Coordinates of C-alpha atoms in Angstrom, one line a residue:
M1 CA -13.8 -31.8 -1.9
K2 CA -15.0 -30.7 -5.7
I3 CA -15.4 -27.5 -7.4
V4 CA -18.6 -27.6 -9.5
E5 CA -18.9 -24.0 -10.0
I6 CA -17.2 -20.7 -10.6
Q7 CA -18.8 -17.3 -10.6
H8 CA -16.7 -14.5 -12.2
I9 CA -17.4 -11.0 -11.5
Q10 CA -15.8 -8.0 -12.7
L11 CA -15.3 -4.9 -10.7
N12 CA -13.8 -1.3 -11.4
M13 CA -13.3 1.0 -8.4
P14 CA -12.2 4.7 -8.6
L15 CA -9.3 5.8 -6.3
K16 CA -10.0 8.6 -3.8
S17 CA -6.9 10.3 -5.3
P18 CA -4.5 9.6 -8.2
F19 CA -1.4 7.3 -7.0
V20 CA 2.0 8.5 -8.9
T21 CA 4.6 6.0 -9.1
S22 CA 7.6 5.7 -11.5
Y23 CA 5.4 3.6 -13.9
G24 CA 2.8 6.5 -14.1
V25 CA -0.6 7.2 -12.5
L26 CA -3.0 5.0 -11.4
K27 CA -6.5 6.8 -11.2
E28 CA -9.0 3.4 -11.0
K29 CA -8.6 0.0 -10.2
A30 CA -10.0 -2.8 -12.1
F31 CA -10.1 -6.2 -10.1
D32 CA -12.0 -9.4 -10.3
L33 CA -13.8 -11.9 -7.8
Y34 CA -13.9 -15.6 -8.3
L35 CA -16.4 -17.4 -6.3
V36 CA -15.6 -20.7 -6.2
C37 CA -18.3 -23.4 -5.1
D38 CA -18.1 -26.9 -3.8
E39 CA -20.8 -30.1 -4.1
L40 CA -22.0 -29.0 -0.5
G41 CA -23.0 -25.5 -1.2
N42 CA -19.8 -23.7 0.2
Q43 CA -18.3 -21.1 -1.2
G44 CA -14.5 -19.8 -1.3
I45 CA -13.9 -16.1 -2.5
G46 CA -10.4 -15.2 -4.5
E47 CA -9.5 -11.7 -6.1
L48 CA -7.8 -11.1 -9.2
V49 CA -5.4 -8.0 -8.8
S50 CA -3.3 -7.7 -11.8
F51 CA -3.2 -4.7 -13.4
E52 CA -4.6 -3.4 -16.7
V53 CA -1.0 -2.9 -18.7
P54 CA 2.0 -4.7 -18.1
D55 CA 4.1 -2.1 -16.3
Y56 CA 4.2 -3.7 -12.8
I57 CA 5.1 -7.4 -14.2
E58 CA 4.3 -8.9 -17.5
E59 CA 0.8 -10.1 -16.3
T60 CA -2.3 -8.3 -17.3
I61 CA -6.1 -8.8 -16.1
V62 CA -7.5 -9.5 -19.4
N63 CA -4.8 -12.0 -20.3
D64 CA -5.1 -13.9 -16.6
R65 CA -8.9 -13.9 -17.1
H66 CA -8.3 -16.0 -20.5
I67 CA -5.8 -18.1 -18.5
I68 CA -7.8 -18.8 -15.7
K69 CA -11.3 -19.7 -17.9
N70 CA -9.3 -21.8 -20.6
Y71 CA -6.5 -23.3 -18.8
L72 CA -6.5 -23.3 -15.3
L73 CA -10.6 -23.9 -14.2
P74 CA -10.5 -27.0 -16.9
L75 CA -7.6 -28.4 -14.3
L76 CA -10.2 -28.6 -11.7
K77 CA -13.0 -30.2 -13.6
G78 CA -13.7 -33.7 -12.2
K79 CA -11.1 -33.3 -9.7
T80 CA -11.6 -34.4 -5.9
L81 CA -9.4 -32.0 -4.0
Q82 CA -7.8 -33.1 -0.4
H83 CA -6.2 -30.0 0.3
P84 CA -5.7 -26.3 -1.1
T85 CA -2.1 -27.4 -1.6
D86 CA -3.5 -30.0 -4.5
V87 CA -4.4 -26.9 -6.7
W88 CA -0.7 -25.7 -6.6
L89 CA 0.2 -29.1 -8.0
L90 CA -2.3 -29.2 -10.4
F91 CA -1.6 -25.8 -11.7
Q92 CA 2.2 -26.7 -12.4
A93 CA 0.9 -27.9 -15.7
V94 CA 0.6 -23.9 -16.7
Q95 CA 3.8 -21.8 -16.7
G96 CA 4.0 -18.3 -15.0
N97 CA 0.7 -16.3 -14.6
Y98 CA 1.1 -16.3 -11.1
M99 CA -1.8 -13.7 -10.2
A100 CA -4.1 -15.8 -12.3
K101 CA -3.3 -19.1 -10.3
S102 CA -3.5 -17.0 -7.1
A103 CA -7.2 -15.8 -7.5
I104 CA -8.2 -19.7 -7.9
E105 CA -5.8 -21.3 -5.3
T106 CA -6.6 -18.6 -2.5
A107 CA -10.5 -18.9 -3.1
I108 CA -9.8 -22.7 -2.7
W109 CA -7.9 -22.2 0.7
D110 CA -11.0 -19.8 1.8
L111 CA -13.3 -22.8 0.6
Y112 CA -11.1 -25.3 2.4
A113 CA -11.5 -23.1 5.7
K114 CA -15.0 -22.4 5.7
R115 CA -15.8 -26.2 4.8
Q116 CA -14.0 -27.0 8.2
K117 CA -15.5 -23.7 9.9
R118 CA -12.3 -22.1 10.8
P119 CA -10.8 -18.7 10.2
L120 CA -7.5 -19.2 7.6
S121 CA -5.2 -18.2 10.0
Y122 CA -5.5 -21.4 11.6
Y123 CA -3.3 -23.0 9.0
F124 CA -0.5 -20.6 9.9
P125 CA 1.6 -21.2 12.6
T126 CA 2.3 -18.5 16.0
T127 CA -0.3 -16.1 14.8
R128 CA -1.7 -13.0 16.3
D129 CA -5.2 -11.3 16.2
R130 CA -3.8 -7.5 15.4
I131 CA -0.7 -6.7 13.0
P132 CA 1.1 -3.3 12.9
V133 CA 0.8 -1.6 9.5
G134 CA 2.4 0.8 7.1
V135 CA 1.3 2.8 4.0
S136 CA 2.8 3.4 0.6
V137 CA 2.9 7.1 -0.4
G138 CA 2.9 8.1 -3.6
M139 CA 5.1 11.2 -5.3
H140 CA 3.7 14.8 -4.9
E141 CA 3.9 18.0 -6.8
S142 CA 5.6 19.6 -3.7
T143 CA 7.4 18.8 -0.7
D144 CA 5.0 20.4 1.3
A145 CA 2.0 18.5 0.1
L146 CA 4.5 15.5 0.1
I147 CA 4.5 16.2 4.5
D148 CA 1.2 17.3 5.0
A149 CA 0.2 13.9 3.2
V150 CA 2.7 11.8 5.7
K151 CA 1.6 13.9 8.5
A152 CA -1.9 12.6 8.2
Y153 CA -1.1 9.3 7.7
V154 CA 1.3 9.4 10.8
E155 CA -1.8 11.1 12.9
Q156 CA -3.8 8.0 11.8
G157 CA -1.7 5.9 13.4
Y158 CA 0.6 4.3 10.8
T159 CA 4.2 2.9 11.7
R160 CA 5.8 3.0 8.8
I161 CA 6.2 5.1 5.8
K162 CA 7.0 3.6 2.1
L163 CA 7.7 6.9 -0.4
K164 CA 7.7 5.8 -4.1
I165 CA 10.5 7.1 -5.9
K166 CA 12.4 7.5 -9.3
P167 CA 15.9 9.5 -10.3
E168 CA 15.8 12.8 -9.3
N169 CA 12.9 12.5 -7.1
D170 CA 14.3 10.7 -4.5
Y171 CA 16.9 12.6 -2.0
V172 CA 15.0 15.6 -1.5
P173 CA 11.8 14.3 -0.6
L174 CA 12.9 11.4 1.6
K175 CA 15.2 13.9 3.5
A176 CA 12.5 16.2 3.9
I177 CA 10.1 13.5 5.6
R178 CA 13.4 12.1 7.6
E179 CA 14.0 15.8 8.9
A180 CA 10.1 16.1 9.6
F181 CA 9.6 12.6 11.3
P182 CA 13.1 11.7 12.6
T183 CA 11.8 8.5 14.4
I184 CA 9.3 7.1 11.9
L185 CA 10.2 3.5 10.1
L186 CA 11.0 5.0 6.5
M187 CA 11.7 3.3 3.2
A188 CA 11.6 4.1 -0.5
D189 CA 10.3 2.1 -3.3
A190 CA 11.6 2.6 -6.6
N191 CA 9.7 0.1 -8.7
S192 CA 12.6 -0.8 -11.1
A193 CA 13.1 2.9 -12.2
Y194 CA 16.8 3.0 -11.8
D195 CA 19.8 1.3 -13.8
R196 CA 23.3 1.0 -13.1
Q197 CA 24.2 5.0 -14.3
H198 CA 22.1 5.8 -10.8
M199 CA 24.3 3.7 -8.5
D200 CA 25.9 7.0 -6.9
A201 CA 22.4 8.4 -6.5
L202 CA 21.4 5.4 -5.0
K203 CA 24.5 5.2 -2.3
R204 CA 23.6 8.9 -1.3
L205 CA 20.2 7.7 0.4
D206 CA 22.3 5.5 2.7
A207 CA 22.7 8.6 4.6
L208 CA 18.8 9.1 5.7
N209 CA 18.5 5.9 7.9
L210 CA 16.2 4.1 5.5
S211 CA 14.7 0.7 6.7
M212 CA 15.3 -0.2 3.2
I213 CA 15.2 0.5 -0.5
E214 CA 12.6 -1.6 -2.4
Q215 CA 13.2 -3.0 -6.3
P216 CA 15.8 -0.1 -7.5
F217 CA 16.7 -2.3 -10.7
H218 CA 15.1 -4.2 -13.7
P219 CA 12.6 -7.0 -12.1
R220 CA 15.1 -10.0 -13.2
D221 CA 18.2 -8.4 -12.6
F222 CA 20.0 -10.3 -9.4
V223 CA 23.4 -9.5 -10.0
L224 CA 23.2 -5.4 -10.0
H225 CA 21.0 -5.7 -7.1
Q226 CA 23.7 -7.5 -5.3
Q227 CA 26.5 -5.1 -6.6
L228 CA 24.3 -2.4 -4.9
Q229 CA 23.8 -4.2 -1.8
Q230 CA 27.4 -4.7 -1.2
Q231 CA 28.1 -1.2 -1.3
M232 CA 25.6 0.0 1.0
Q233 CA 24.6 -0.2 4.4
T234 CA 20.8 0.2 3.6
A235 CA 18.9 -2.9 3.1
I236 CA 17.9 -3.7 -0.4
C237 CA 14.5 -5.4 -0.8
L238 CA 13.4 -7.2 -3.7
D239 CA 9.7 -7.0 -4.9
E240 CA 9.2 -7.5 -8.6
N241 CA 11.8 -10.2 -8.7
I242 CA 10.4 -12.6 -6.7
R243 CA 7.8 -15.2 -8.4
S244 CA 8.7 -18.1 -6.4
L245 CA 10.9 -19.6 -3.7
E246 CA 13.3 -20.6 -6.5
D247 CA 13.9 -16.7 -7.0
V248 CA 14.4 -16.0 -3.1
Q249 CA 16.7 -18.8 -2.9
T250 CA 18.6 -17.4 -6.0
A251 CA 18.6 -13.9 -4.2
H252 CA 19.9 -15.4 -0.9
A253 CA 22.7 -17.2 -2.6
L254 CA 23.8 -14.1 -4.6
Q255 CA 23.3 -12.0 -1.4
S256 CA 21.1 -9.5 -3.8
C257 CA 19.2 -8.3 -0.8
Q258 CA 18.3 -8.5 2.9
S259 CA 14.6 -8.3 2.7
I260 CA 11.8 -9.7 0.9
N261 CA 8.3 -8.1 -0.4
L262 CA 6.3 -10.8 -0.4
K263 CA 2.9 -10.5 -2.4
I264 CA 0.6 -13.5 -2.3
P265 CA -0.8 -13.1 -5.9
R266 CA 2.7 -12.5 -7.5
V267 CA 4.3 -15.6 -6.4
G268 CA 0.9 -17.9 -7.4
G269 CA -0.7 -18.3 -4.2
I270 CA -0.9 -19.2 -0.3
T271 CA 0.9 -22.6 -1.0
E272 CA 4.1 -21.0 -2.4
A273 CA 4.2 -17.9 -0.1
L274 CA 4.4 -20.2 2.9
C275 CA 7.3 -21.9 1.2
I276 CA 9.0 -18.7 1.0
V277 CA 8.0 -17.5 4.5
E278 CA 9.7 -20.8 5.9
F279 CA 12.9 -20.0 3.9
C280 CA 13.1 -16.4 5.0
D281 CA 12.9 -17.5 8.6
S282 CA 15.6 -19.9 8.3
H283 CA 18.0 -17.8 6.3
Q284 CA 17.9 -14.4 8.1
L285 CA 15.8 -12.9 5.6
T286 CA 13.4 -9.9 6.6
V287 CA 10.2 -10.9 5.0
W288 CA 7.1 -8.6 4.8
L289 CA 3.8 -8.2 3.1
G290 CA 3.2 -5.8 0.1
G291 CA 0.0 -4.9 -1.4
M292 CA -1.8 -4.7 -4.5
F293 CA -4.5 -1.8 -4.2
E294 CA -6.3 -4.8 -3.0
S295 CA -10.4 -4.8 -2.5
G296 CA -11.6 -5.9 1.2
V297 CA -11.5 -9.2 -0.3
G298 CA -7.5 -9.3 -1.0
R299 CA -6.9 -7.0 2.1
A300 CA -8.6 -9.4 4.5
L301 CA -6.7 -12.4 3.3
N302 CA -3.3 -10.3 3.4
L303 CA -4.3 -9.8 7.1
Q304 CA -4.8 -13.3 7.8
F305 CA -1.6 -14.4 6.1
A306 CA 0.4 -11.3 7.8
S307 CA -0.9 -12.5 11.1
Q308 CA 2.1 -15.2 11.3
Q309 CA 4.7 -14.2 13.9
S310 CA 7.2 -14.2 11.0
F311 CA 5.8 -10.8 9.8
Q312 CA 7.8 -8.5 12.0
F313 CA 8.0 -5.4 9.8
P314 CA 4.7 -3.3 9.1
G315 CA 3.6 -4.3 5.3
D316 CA 1.7 -2.6 2.9
I317 CA -2.0 -3.5 4.4
S318 CA -3.5 -0.1 4.9
A319 CA -6.9 0.7 6.0
S320 CA -9.9 0.5 3.6
D321 CA -10.5 4.2 3.2
R322 CA -7.0 4.5 2.2
Y323 CA -7.5 4.1 -1.5
Y324 CA -11.0 3.6 -2.2
Y325 CA -14.4 5.5 -0.7
E326 CA -16.5 2.1 -0.1
D327 CA -15.6 -1.3 0.0
I328 CA -17.1 -4.7 -1.2
V329 CA -17.2 -6.2 2.0
T330 CA -19.5 -5.4 5.1
Q331 CA -16.3 -5.1 7.5
P332 CA -13.8 -2.6 5.9
A333 CA -10.8 -2.6 7.6
T334 CA -9.6 0.2 10.0
V335 CA -6.2 1.2 11.5
A336 CA -6.4 2.2 15.4
Q337 CA -2.9 3.0 16.9
G338 CA -1.1 1.8 14.0
E339 CA -2.6 -1.8 13.8
I340 CA -5.5 -3.4 12.2
I341 CA -7.4 -6.2 13.6
V342 CA -7.4 -9.6 11.6
P343 CA -11.2 -10.7 10.6
S344 CA -12.1 -13.5 13.1
G345 CA -15.0 -15.1 10.7
M346 CA -14.6 -18.4 8.9
G347 CA -12.1 -18.5 5.8
I348 CA -10.9 -14.9 5.2
G349 CA -13.0 -13.9 7.5
V350 CA -15.3 -11.3 5.8
E351 CA -18.5 -11.2 3.6
L352 CA -19.2 -9.5 0.4
N353 CA -21.4 -6.3 0.2
W354 CA -23.7 -7.5 -2.4
E355 CA -25.3 -3.7 -2.6
V356 CA -21.9 -2.2 -3.6
I357 CA -20.8 -5.2 -6.0
H358 CA -24.3 -4.6 -8.2
R359 CA -23.2 -1.0 -8.3
I360 CA -19.8 -1.4 -9.9
C361 CA -20.0 -4.6 -11.2
T362 CA -19.3 -4.5 -15.3
L363 CA -19.8 -8.2 -16.1
S364 CA -20.8 -11.4 -14.0
E365 CA -20.7 -15.0 -15.4
K366 CA -21.1 -18.6 -14.2
I367 CA -18.9 -21.4 -15.3
S368 CA -19.7 -24.7 -14.6
L369 CA -17.2 -27.6 -13.6
E370 CA -19.9 -30.5 -13.5

């Protein structure tokens, strides 16, 4: 297949309520769509999910737009692709910029599946048609408000709760959730908010029967995570540390964690993500799928990928209405009895809702590769 044109659409959607983490407060989400067209008129869709500020990782959406237009798309010009993995090889000429790479690589996986008239999940081993999902909960001003929010999610069917934490805002809210919901799968996400001086505070969380503690330390610090894991029964999970298969191999060799939060955009796309899943399966590392406040496009991609039997721990793939009032696809994801059905259409399985897209679009351009 040959890529002949790219349509780039910039969008912005307000969140239903502010989401508070150790990084700050997110009130709206900017994201881009890349519609990749081949010589036969088929179209694949990818989503650029990087944030506007470099707080989660170093990438930003403005920089990624520049990388895509000026460095990644020229690598596709005039090329005949046999398989989406060819894109991963071509993009090795550009260092880092994984979310930029993923936006295009995943669009080409979607295009490839549509050319063959198959759902994306067809290319993954041992899949299922519905998956258990969890929900990520931001920090709240009061314990009562937090418990009310968690209760509402539990009533909606979510089987796993992840609470954002930071120093001095960790043990008390987690203990309150555990007392209110003794059997719920409960985990904490620190988003790198802790350092060596907080070791005792983190070890205190061992008493709360947490499934795991996600990313307590700096995004490139494998050693301190290893030292904490040696002193805790609770599993340590790495998120921001993991940009590639090599990072997973490093974490495993050092015994820095027992679990990996895999985010497809953060590792450059599906090709690298599949290698990570295979490694985790063969080395007894729990792997589960994280989220990036995706629209219905990125959520559909996540659902297709998480349909693999390797993903036994509920991931961060909540319903469309968890964060947004409306979605940009015609088939928004919904939770029923703690599960979401994997879209069954071709490719990622959803169609764009152009009425919504036209309303929230801030820029649209077409880029020829002929």
